[in-house]
Coordinates of C-alpha atoms in Angstrom, one line a residue:
M1 CA 40.7 -12.6 -35.6
A2 CA 41.1 -9.2 -35.7
L3 CA 41.1 -6.9 -32.8
S4 CA 37.4 -5.4 -34.0
D5 CA 36.1 -8.8 -33.9
L6 CA 37.4 -9.9 -30.9
S7 CA 35.9 -6.9 -29.4
E8 CA 32.3 -6.9 -30.3
E9 CA 32.5 -10.6 -29.1
L10 CA 33.2 -9.8 -25.6
S11 CA 30.7 -6.2 -25.6
C12 CA 27.6 -7.2 -23.9
S13 CA 24.6 -5.8 -26.3
I14 CA 22.7 -3.7 -23.5
C15 CA 25.3 -1.4 -23.2
L16 CA 27.3 -2.0 -26.1
S17 CA 30.7 -2.1 -24.0
I18 CA 33.1 -5.1 -22.7
Y19 CA 31.2 -7.3 -20.5
T20 CA 31.8 -6.1 -17.2
N21 CA 31.7 -9.3 -14.8
P22 CA 29.9 -10.7 -17.1
V23 CA 26.7 -13.7 -16.2
M24 CA 25.5 -16.6 -18.7
L25 CA 21.7 -17.3 -18.9
T26 CA 20.2 -20.7 -19.2
C27 CA 19.4 -20.0 -23.0
G28 CA 23.3 -19.5 -23.3
H29 CA 23.6 -15.2 -23.8
N30 CA 26.1 -13.5 -21.5
F31 CA 25.5 -9.8 -20.3
C32 CA 27.3 -7.3 -17.8
E33 CA 25.6 -8.3 -14.3
D34 CA 24.5 -4.5 -13.8
C35 CA 23.3 -4.7 -17.3
I36 CA 21.3 -7.5 -17.1
T37 CA 19.6 -6.3 -13.4
K38 CA 18.6 -3.1 -14.1
T39 CA 16.8 -4.3 -17.3
W40 CA 14.9 -6.7 -15.0
M41 CA 13.4 -4.2 -12.7
G42 CA 11.3 -2.9 -15.6
Q43 CA 10.1 -6.4 -15.8
R44 CA 7.3 -8.4 -13.6
R45 CA 5.8 -11.6 -13.2
S46 CA 8.2 -13.4 -15.8
Y47 CA 11.4 -12.0 -17.1
S48 CA 13.0 -12.5 -20.1
C49 CA 16.3 -12.6 -22.5
P50 CA 17.0 -9.3 -24.4
E51 CA 18.6 -11.3 -27.3
C52 CA 16.2 -14.1 -27.9
R53 CA 13.0 -13.1 -25.6
A54 CA 13.4 -16.7 -24.2
E55 CA 11.1 -15.8 -20.7
F56 CA 12.1 -17.6 -17.2
A57 CA 9.9 -17.8 -14.5
P58 CA 10.5 -17.5 -11.4
R59 CA 13.8 -15.0 -12.2
P60 CA 16.6 -17.1 -12.6
V61 CA 19.7 -17.0 -10.2
L62 CA 22.5 -15.3 -12.2
Q63 CA 25.8 -17.0 -12.8
K64 CA 29.2 -16.1 -13.0
N65 CA 30.9 -17.0 -16.4
L66 CA 33.6 -17.0 -15.2
K67 CA 35.9 -18.7 -18.6
L68 CA 34.2 -15.1 -20.4
C69 CA 36.0 -13.2 -17.0
N70 CA 39.5 -15.0 -17.6
I71 CA 39.6 -13.8 -21.7
V72 CA 37.9 -10.1 -20.9
E73 CA 39.8 -9.4 -18.2
H74 CA 43.4 -11.0 -20.5
Y75 CA 42.0 -8.4 -23.5
R76 CA 42.1 -5.9 -21.4
S77 CA 45.2 -6.4 -19.9
T78 CA 46.6 -7.0 -24.1
Y79 CA 45.1 -4.6 -26.6
E80 CA 42.3 -2.3 -24.1
N81 CA 43.4 1.6 -24.2
P82 CA 46.2 0.7 -27.0
G83 CA 47.2 4.6 -27.3
E84 CA 47.7 5.4 -23.3
P85 CA 51.1 7.0 -23.6
K86 CA 54.0 4.7 -21.6
I87 CA 56.5 6.7 -19.2
F88 CA 59.7 5.6 -19.9
C89 CA 63.0 6.2 -18.1
T90 CA 64.3 9.8 -18.4
Y91 CA 68.3 8.0 -18.3
C92 CA 67.9 5.7 -20.7
V93 CA 68.8 7.3 -24.2
S94 CA 70.3 4.8 -26.4
S95 CA 67.3 2.7 -25.9
R96 CA 63.7 2.5 -24.3
V97 CA 62.9 1.4 -21.0
L98 CA 59.9 1.5 -18.9
A99 CA 60.2 3.4 -16.4
V100 CA 59.5 2.4 -12.5
Q101 CA 59.1 5.2 -10.5
T102 CA 59.4 9.0 -10.8
C103 CA 60.8 11.2 -8.3
L104 CA 59.2 14.3 -8.0
H105 CA 62.4 16.4 -6.6
C106 CA 64.1 15.6 -9.3
E107 CA 61.2 15.6 -12.1
A108 CA 62.5 12.6 -13.7
S109 CA 61.4 9.0 -14.0
F110 CA 63.7 6.0 -13.4
C111 CA 63.7 2.8 -14.4
D112 CA 64.8 -0.6 -11.9
L113 CA 68.5 -0.3 -13.0
H114 CA 68.8 3.2 -13.0
L115 CA 67.1 3.4 -9.4
K116 CA 69.6 1.9 -7.8
N117 CA 71.9 5.7 -7.9
H118 CA 69.4 7.4 -7.1
S119 CA 69.6 9.3 -4.4
K120 CA 68.1 8.0 -1.0
S121 CA 67.2 11.7 1.0
T122 CA 63.9 12.6 2.4
N123 CA 63.8 15.0 0.2
H124 CA 63.6 12.2 -2.7
T125 CA 59.7 11.5 -3.1
M126 CA 59.6 8.7 -4.7
I127 CA 55.6 7.6 -6.3
D128 CA 54.6 5.4 -9.4
A129 CA 55.5 6.7 -12.7
I130 CA 54.3 9.4 -13.8
S131 CA 54.4 11.1 -17.4
S132 CA 54.3 14.9 -16.3
P133 CA 55.6 15.1 -12.3
E134 CA 55.6 19.2 -11.9
D135 CA 51.9 18.5 -11.4
R136 CA 52.4 17.4 -7.8
R137 CA 54.5 20.4 -7.6
C138 CA 53.2 23.9 -6.0
P139 CA 53.0 26.9 -8.9
V140 CA 53.6 28.5 -6.1
H141 CA 57.0 28.0 -4.2
H142 CA 57.8 25.0 -6.9
E143 CA 57.5 22.3 -3.6
V144 CA 56.2 18.9 -3.8
I145 CA 52.6 18.9 -2.8
K146 CA 52.7 17.4 0.4
Y147 CA 49.5 18.8 2.2
I148 CA 45.8 19.6 1.8
C149 CA 44.0 22.5 3.9
V150 CA 40.8 20.7 5.5
Q151 CA 39.4 24.8 5.7
D152 CA 39.1 25.1 1.9
S153 CA 40.5 22.2 0.5
S154 CA 43.5 23.6 -1.2
L155 CA 46.6 21.2 -1.7
L156 CA 50.1 22.9 -0.6
C157 CA 53.5 22.6 -0.7
T158 CA 55.3 23.2 3.5
S159 CA 56.1 27.2 2.2
C160 CA 52.2 27.4 1.7
T161 CA 51.6 26.1 5.3
I162 CA 53.5 28.5 6.8
S163 CA 52.2 31.5 4.4
W164 CA 49.8 33.7 5.5
K165 CA 47.2 32.3 3.9
H166 CA 47.1 28.6 5.2
K167 CA 49.1 30.2 8.6
D168 CA 46.5 28.9 11.7
H169 CA 44.2 27.0 8.6
K170 CA 44.4 22.9 9.8
T171 CA 46.3 21.0 7.2
E172 CA 47.0 17.2 6.8
L173 CA 49.3 14.8 4.8
L174 CA 48.1 13.8 1.9
H175 CA 48.1 9.9 2.4
E176 CA 46.4 10.3 5.8
A177 CA 43.8 12.6 4.2
S178 CA 43.2 10.8 1.1
E179 CA 42.9 6.8 3.4
K180 CA 40.2 9.0 5.7
G181 CA 38.6 10.1 2.6
K182 CA 38.8 6.3 1.1
V183 CA 37.2 5.4 4.9
Q184 CA 34.1 7.8 4.4
L185 CA 33.8 6.9 0.9
K186 CA 33.7 3.0 1.5
E187 CA 31.1 3.9 4.5
M188 CA 28.9 5.6 1.9
I189 CA 29.2 2.8 -0.5
K190 CA 28.4 0.2 2.6
M191 CA 25.5 2.7 2.9
L192 CA 23.8 2.7 -1.1
S193 CA 24.4 -1.1 -0.5
S194 CA 22.1 -1.0 2.3
K195 CA 19.8 1.6 0.3
A196 CA 19.8 -0.8 -2.8
N197 CA 19.0 -3.4 -0.8
N198 CA 15.8 -1.9 1.1
S199 CA 15.1 -0.5 -2.3
E200 CA 15.4 -3.8 -3.7
K201 CA 13.3 -5.0 -1.4
T202 CA 10.2 -3.1 -1.7
F203 CA 10.5 -3.1 -5.0
H204 CA 9.9 -6.7 -5.3
C205 CA 7.3 -6.3 -2.4
L206 CA 5.5 -3.5 -4.5
E207 CA 5.4 -6.0 -7.5
E208 CA 4.0 -8.4 -4.7
D209 CA 1.5 -6.2 -3.5
K210 CA 0.2 -4.7 -7.4
S211 CA -0.1 -8.7 -8.3
N212 CA -2.2 -9.4 -5.3
L213 CA -4.1 -6.1 -6.2
Q214 CA -5.2 -7.7 -9.4
K215 CA -6.2 -11.5 -8.2
K216 CA -7.9 -9.3 -5.5
S217 CA -10.0 -7.0 -7.9
A218 CA -10.1 -9.5 -10.2
S219 CA -12.2 -12.2 -7.6
L220 CA -14.5 -8.5 -6.8
K221 CA -15.5 -8.3 -10.0
E222 CA -16.2 -11.7 -10.8
R223 CA -18.5 -11.8 -7.7
A224 CA -19.7 -8.5 -8.3
S225 CA -20.6 -10.0 -11.5
S226 CA -22.1 -13.6 -10.1
L227 CA -24.4 -11.3 -8.3
F228 CA -26.2 -8.8 -10.3
G229 CA -26.1 -11.8 -13.1
A230 CA -27.9 -13.7 -10.7
I231 CA -30.3 -11.3 -9.5
R232 CA -30.9 -10.4 -13.2
N233 CA -31.9 -13.8 -13.9
E234 CA -34.0 -13.9 -11.3
L235 CA -35.8 -10.9 -12.4
N236 CA -35.7 -12.2 -16.1
D237 CA -37.7 -15.4 -14.9
L238 CA -40.4 -13.6 -13.1
E239 CA -41.0 -11.2 -15.8
N240 CA -41.6 -14.7 -18.2
K241 CA -44.2 -15.6 -16.1
V242 CA -46.3 -12.9 -16.0
L243 CA -46.0 -12.3 -19.9
E244 CA -46.8 -16.1 -20.0
E245 CA -49.5 -15.1 -18.2
I246 CA -50.7 -12.9 -20.6
T247 CA -50.0 -14.6 -23.7
K248 CA -51.6 -17.0 -22.7
Q249 CA -54.6 -15.4 -21.8
E250 CA -54.4 -13.3 -25.4
T251 CA -53.9 -16.3 -27.4
C252 CA -57.2 -17.6 -25.5
V253 CA -59.4 -15.0 -26.2
S254 CA -57.9 -14.2 -29.5
A255 CA -58.7 -17.6 -30.6
S256 CA -62.5 -16.8 -29.2
Y257 CA -62.3 -13.9 -32.1
S258 CA -60.8 -15.6 -34.9
E259 CA -63.9 -18.3 -34.7
H260 CA -66.8 -15.6 -34.5
I261 CA -64.9 -13.8 -37.2
Q262 CA -64.9 -16.7 -39.9
K263 CA -68.8 -17.4 -38.3
L264 CA -69.4 -13.9 -39.6
E265 CA -67.1 -13.7 -42.7
K266 CA -69.7 -17.0 -43.5
H267 CA -73.0 -15.5 -42.7
I268 CA -72.0 -12.3 -44.9
H269 CA -70.9 -14.2 -48.0
E270 CA -74.8 -16.1 -47.7
I271 CA -76.7 -13.1 -47.7
Y272 CA -74.7 -11.1 -50.4
K273 CA -75.2 -15.1 -52.3
R274 CA -78.8 -14.7 -51.7
K275 CA -79.3 -10.8 -52.7
S276 CA -77.8 -11.8 -55.8
H277 CA -80.4 -14.9 -56.2
M278 CA -83.1 -12.6 -55.6
E279 CA -81.4 -9.7 -58.2
D280 CA -81.4 -11.8 -60.9
V281 CA -85.3 -13.3 -60.6
C282 CA -86.5 -9.8 -60.3
K283 CA -85.2 -9.4 -63.4
I284 CA -87.9 -12.7 -65.3
P285 CA -90.0 -10.9 -67.3
D286 CA -92.8 -14.2 -67.2
P287 CA -95.2 -14.1 -64.5
L288 CA -96.1 -17.9 -64.1
T289 CA -91.8 -18.2 -64.6
F290 CA -91.2 -15.4 -62.2
L291 CA -94.0 -17.2 -59.5
K292 CA -91.9 -20.5 -60.2
Q293 CA -89.1 -19.5 -58.6
D294 CA -88.2 -20.7 -54.9
A295 CA -86.2 -17.1 -53.6
I296 CA -89.1 -15.5 -52.3
S297 CA -87.8 -16.5 -48.3
A298 CA -85.3 -13.9 -46.9
D299 CA -84.8 -16.2 -44.3
L300 CA -81.1 -17.5 -42.8
E301 CA -79.2 -18.9 -40.1
Q302 CA -78.3 -16.3 -37.6
V303 CA -75.6 -16.2 -36.1
P304 CA -75.3 -15.8 -32.6
P305 CA -74.2 -12.6 -30.6
F306 CA -70.4 -12.5 -29.7
N307 CA -69.5 -12.3 -25.7
A308 CA -66.0 -11.4 -25.2
N309 CA -64.6 -11.6 -21.6
G310 CA -61.7 -9.8 -22.5
L311 CA -58.3 -10.3 -20.4
N312 CA -58.6 -11.4 -17.1
E313 CA -56.9 -8.7 -15.6
E314 CA -57.3 -9.1 -12.5
L315 CA -55.5 -12.7 -12.4
I316 CA -52.7 -11.0 -14.3
S317 CA -52.3 -8.3 -11.5
V318 CA -52.2 -11.1 -9.2
T319 CA -49.4 -12.9 -10.9
L320 CA -47.8 -9.7 -11.1
A321 CA -48.2 -9.1 -7.5
R322 CA -47.0 -12.3 -6.7
A323 CA -44.1 -12.2 -9.1
L324 CA -43.4 -8.3 -7.1
Y325 CA -43.6 -10.6 -3.3
K326 CA -41.1 -12.7 -4.8
L327 CA -38.7 -9.8 -5.6
S328 CA -39.0 -9.0 -2.4
D329 CA -37.6 -12.1 -0.8
L330 CA -35.2 -12.2 -4.2
I331 CA -32.3 -10.1 -2.2
P332 CA -31.4 -11.6 1.0
Q333 CA -32.0 -15.4 -1.1
V334 CA -29.0 -14.1 -3.6
K335 CA -27.1 -11.9 0.1
T336 CA -27.2 -15.5 1.3
R337 CA -26.1 -17.6 -1.8
Y338 CA -23.0 -15.5 -2.6
D339 CA -22.1 -15.1 0.8
F340 CA -23.2 -11.2 0.6
N341 CA -23.5 -10.1 4.5
L342 CA -23.9 -6.6 4.6
G343 CA -26.5 -6.1 7.4
D344 CA -29.9 -5.1 5.8
S345 CA -30.7 -1.2 7.3
T346 CA -34.2 0.0 5.2
D347 CA -35.7 -1.0 8.5
M348 CA -33.9 1.8 10.3
I349 CA -35.9 3.7 12.1
F350 CA -36.2 7.4 15.0
N351 CA -36.5 6.3 18.5
A352 CA -39.1 8.4 19.4
N353 CA -37.8 8.1 22.9
T354 CA -34.9 9.4 22.5
A355 CA -36.2 12.0 20.7
N356 CA -35.4 16.2 22.0
N357 CA -38.8 17.5 22.5
Y358 CA -37.5 20.0 20.2
I359 CA -37.0 17.8 16.8
A360 CA -40.2 16.3 15.4
L361 CA -40.7 13.1 13.5
S362 CA -42.6 12.6 10.7
Y363 CA -45.6 10.1 11.2
D364 CA -43.0 7.2 9.3
L365 CA -40.2 7.7 11.6
K366 CA -37.8 8.2 8.8
K367 CA -37.6 11.8 8.8
A368 CA -36.5 14.2 11.7
T369 CA -36.3 17.8 11.7
D370 CA -35.9 20.8 14.7
T371 CA -38.7 22.9 15.5
D372 CA -38.6 26.2 17.2
R373 CA -41.7 25.1 19.2
E374 CA -41.1 22.8 22.4
K375 CA -43.3 19.6 22.2
S376 CA -44.9 18.3 25.2
L377 CA -43.9 14.6 25.2
P378 CA -44.0 12.0 28.1
H379 CA -40.7 11.7 30.8
H380 CA -39.0 8.6 29.3
P381 CA -35.4 7.9 31.0
E382 CA -34.0 7.4 27.1
R383 CA -35.0 10.8 26.0
F384 CA -32.3 13.2 25.2
V385 CA -32.1 17.2 26.6
T386 CA -30.1 18.3 24.2
Q387 CA -31.4 18.5 20.9
Q388 CA -30.8 14.6 19.9
V389 CA -31.9 11.1 18.0
L390 CA -31.2 8.0 18.1
S391 CA -32.7 5.0 16.0
T392 CA -34.1 1.9 17.4
K393 CA -32.5 -0.4 15.3
R394 CA -29.4 -1.0 17.2
F395 CA -25.7 -3.3 15.8
T396 CA -23.6 -5.4 17.3
S397 CA -21.5 -7.5 15.0
G398 CA -21.5 -7.5 11.1
K399 CA -21.5 -5.2 8.0
H400 CA -23.7 -2.9 7.9
Y401 CA -25.0 0.5 5.7
W402 CA -27.3 2.7 5.0
E403 CA -27.6 6.5 3.8
I404 CA -29.5 9.7 4.8
K405 CA -30.3 12.9 3.2
T406 CA -30.0 16.8 4.8
S407 CA -30.6 19.6 4.4
D408 CA -28.2 23.0 3.4
H409 CA -29.5 24.9 6.1
G410 CA -28.8 25.1 9.8
E411 CA -26.4 22.6 11.8
W412 CA -26.4 19.1 11.7
S413 CA -24.5 15.5 12.7
A414 CA -25.0 11.9 12.2
G415 CA -22.9 9.1 13.1
V416 CA -23.1 5.5 15.3
T417 CA -23.0 6.0 19.2
Y418 CA -23.6 3.9 22.5
N419 CA -26.6 3.9 23.7
S420 CA -25.1 4.6 27.3
V421 CA -24.1 8.5 26.1
R422 CA -25.2 11.0 28.2
R423 CA -28.5 13.0 27.9
K424 CA -27.8 16.1 29.2
G425 CA -24.8 18.5 29.6
D426 CA -21.3 18.9 28.7
G427 CA -19.8 15.9 26.8
S428 CA -23.7 14.4 25.6
L429 CA -23.1 16.0 22.4
I430 CA -22.8 12.9 19.6
G431 CA -19.2 13.5 18.7
D432 CA -17.6 15.3 21.4
N433 CA -17.4 12.3 23.8
P434 CA -15.0 8.9 24.1
K435 CA -18.6 7.0 23.1
S436 CA -19.5 8.5 19.3
W437 CA -18.7 8.9 16.2
C438 CA -19.8 11.6 14.0
L439 CA -19.8 13.9 10.3
N440 CA -20.8 17.2 11.1
W441 CA -22.3 20.0 9.0
S442 CA -21.9 23.6 10.3
D443 CA -21.0 26.7 8.4
E444 CA -20.6 25.2 5.1
E445 CA -18.2 22.6 6.4
L446 CA -18.1 19.3 6.7
T447 CA -16.0 17.7 9.7
A448 CA -15.5 14.7 11.1
D449 CA -15.7 14.7 15.2
H450 CA -15.3 11.9 17.9
N451 CA -13.8 12.9 21.3
E452 CA -13.9 16.1 21.1
E453 CA -11.0 15.9 18.4
Y454 CA -11.8 17.4 15.0
Y455 CA -11.2 16.0 11.5
Y456 CA -11.9 18.8 8.4
V457 CA -13.0 17.3 5.7
H458 CA -14.1 19.9 3.0
S459 CA -16.0 22.9 3.2
S460 CA -19.4 23.2 0.2
R461 CA -22.4 25.4 -0.2
A462 CA -24.8 22.6 -0.6
S463 CA -24.9 19.5 2.4
P464 CA -24.1 16.4 0.4
D465 CA -26.4 12.9 0.8
I466 CA -24.6 11.1 3.6
G467 CA -23.7 7.3 3.0
I468 CA -22.2 5.9 6.5
Y469 CA -20.7 2.3 6.6
L470 CA -20.3 -0.4 9.7
D471 CA -18.2 -2.7 10.0
Y472 CA -18.9 -3.7 13.9
D473 CA -16.6 -6.5 14.1
G474 CA -13.7 -5.0 11.9
G475 CA -14.0 -1.6 13.9
V476 CA -14.8 0.9 11.2
V477 CA -16.5 3.2 10.5
S478 CA -16.9 5.0 7.7
F479 CA -18.8 8.1 5.7
Y480 CA -19.3 8.4 2.3
E481 CA -20.6 11.5 -0.1
V482 CA -23.6 10.0 -2.5
S483 CA -24.8 10.9 -5.8
D484 CA -24.3 10.1 -9.2
S485 CA -20.9 9.0 -7.8
I486 CA -19.6 7.8 -4.0
Q487 CA -16.6 10.1 -2.6
H488 CA -15.0 8.9 0.5
L489 CA -15.2 11.0 3.3
H490 CA -13.7 10.0 6.4
T491 CA -12.6 6.8 8.2
F492 CA -13.0 6.5 12.2
S493 CA -10.7 2.8 13.5
A494 CA -12.1 1.8 16.5
T495 CA -12.9 -1.0 19.5
F496 CA -16.3 -1.4 20.0
T497 CA -17.7 -2.5 22.8
E498 CA -21.3 -1.7 23.3
P499 CA -24.2 -1.8 21.3
L500 CA -24.0 1.1 18.3
F501 CA -27.1 3.3 17.0
A502 CA -27.2 5.1 14.6
G503 CA -27.2 9.0 16.4
F504 CA -27.9 12.2 15.0
Y505 CA -28.0 16.3 16.1
L506 CA -30.0 19.1 14.8
N507 CA -30.0 22.7 14.6
E508 CA -30.9 25.8 13.7
K509 CA -34.1 23.9 11.7
A510 CA -31.7 21.3 9.7
W511 CA -33.5 18.0 9.1
I512 CA -32.2 15.2 8.1
K513 CA -34.4 12.0 6.5
I514 CA -33.4 8.5 6.4
D515 CA -33.6 7.4 2.8
K516 CA -32.7 3.7 3.1

């Protein structure tokens, strides 16, 4: 086999170079260990052969091809770098004999035979055979380089070490510096190996996390589709029942109209027929013949008047109302059926007994407004001296969500609080104590407040509508800006130990309306 053909057979199809630590896949193809490892780092779940595209799942263990390793090593030692220069003995004039060592002092290379006769003086420094021993000499003093300057990494001979330039510098022998350098490199290699292992572990963890994320996303999509699909089916059933009732009445009334229309058509036909006969009789000139005709009477059987009742709109309205009534029960039924346990907060209203005297509540207790006029309200132990109000609804477990609309002017806070929060004095405001968590709007800035710690959210000229999500058991209260899309604002994590209430603070004529 030609040398070029052999090199092709021993070349990795990924890097196109001679194999390095060749490994074999179960499909029979061989690759460099590093090449196939790097290639598979970009693949997910299943791994494929770069040559035949055979797929493996899970990732196969790479087995070293020992026989191919031996062949590659033999090839490298025999054929690789054929043009590399060889060092011959300086004193073998009659024949070219490979040198084994080079003397830096003599700047000559020696074979085994001539090496025996070479001087054993310590001035003669012997090293493995090299082609250019003059490179090992100081270009200034022409002495053998034996030291390295620690300060500026210069290579020095003995004379250099006592010269003015390096006189006070710390120097080291080349072999000592080399050994230290190798130790450092080995430590760096060890560190890099550790980093590589950690990175690979992180890589595989990220792969697994991404796969779990995709599975979780698919599960949530399926759950959402099932939920809204069930609602659509129920809505279609209710719609069909209402439409069926309207169609049923339309068919019945329409049949009555059709029957009476047929009678009228027949009656009109008889009228025109009698009329035509009378016209023909009138044309008879002979009096006797005329009088013998039985066509004088114009009496016809009368069609009774039609009394159409029309559609029973009252029955249709009752059917529609019954469908709407069932619709109000639809969402809880679907949530129960699909284990969608987000608590219903549509019944949330303000607790008038907690409202400060300067806070006006709407008739339906859904809107609270800060006013300049103090109201005369009866004393109640839960009433706030500060301009605050709580909800009547309390939360002791489960997941809940509600939305509020807010004013663009004034200052407001909205969140959750324990009922045991102080009613007056320092630390009574929502967000200024360890018993409450809120979102605050002031000076066109949103902040998340808890226990006198304030987290900047963002600035905006318009006060946003806010969605509040509470997971009591999970210890989470989150705030969202809700419009056409939902934007997360801030999340507090805590361990709730008391029942929670929705809490609100109003100032400078601000208002808040519980929307849902």
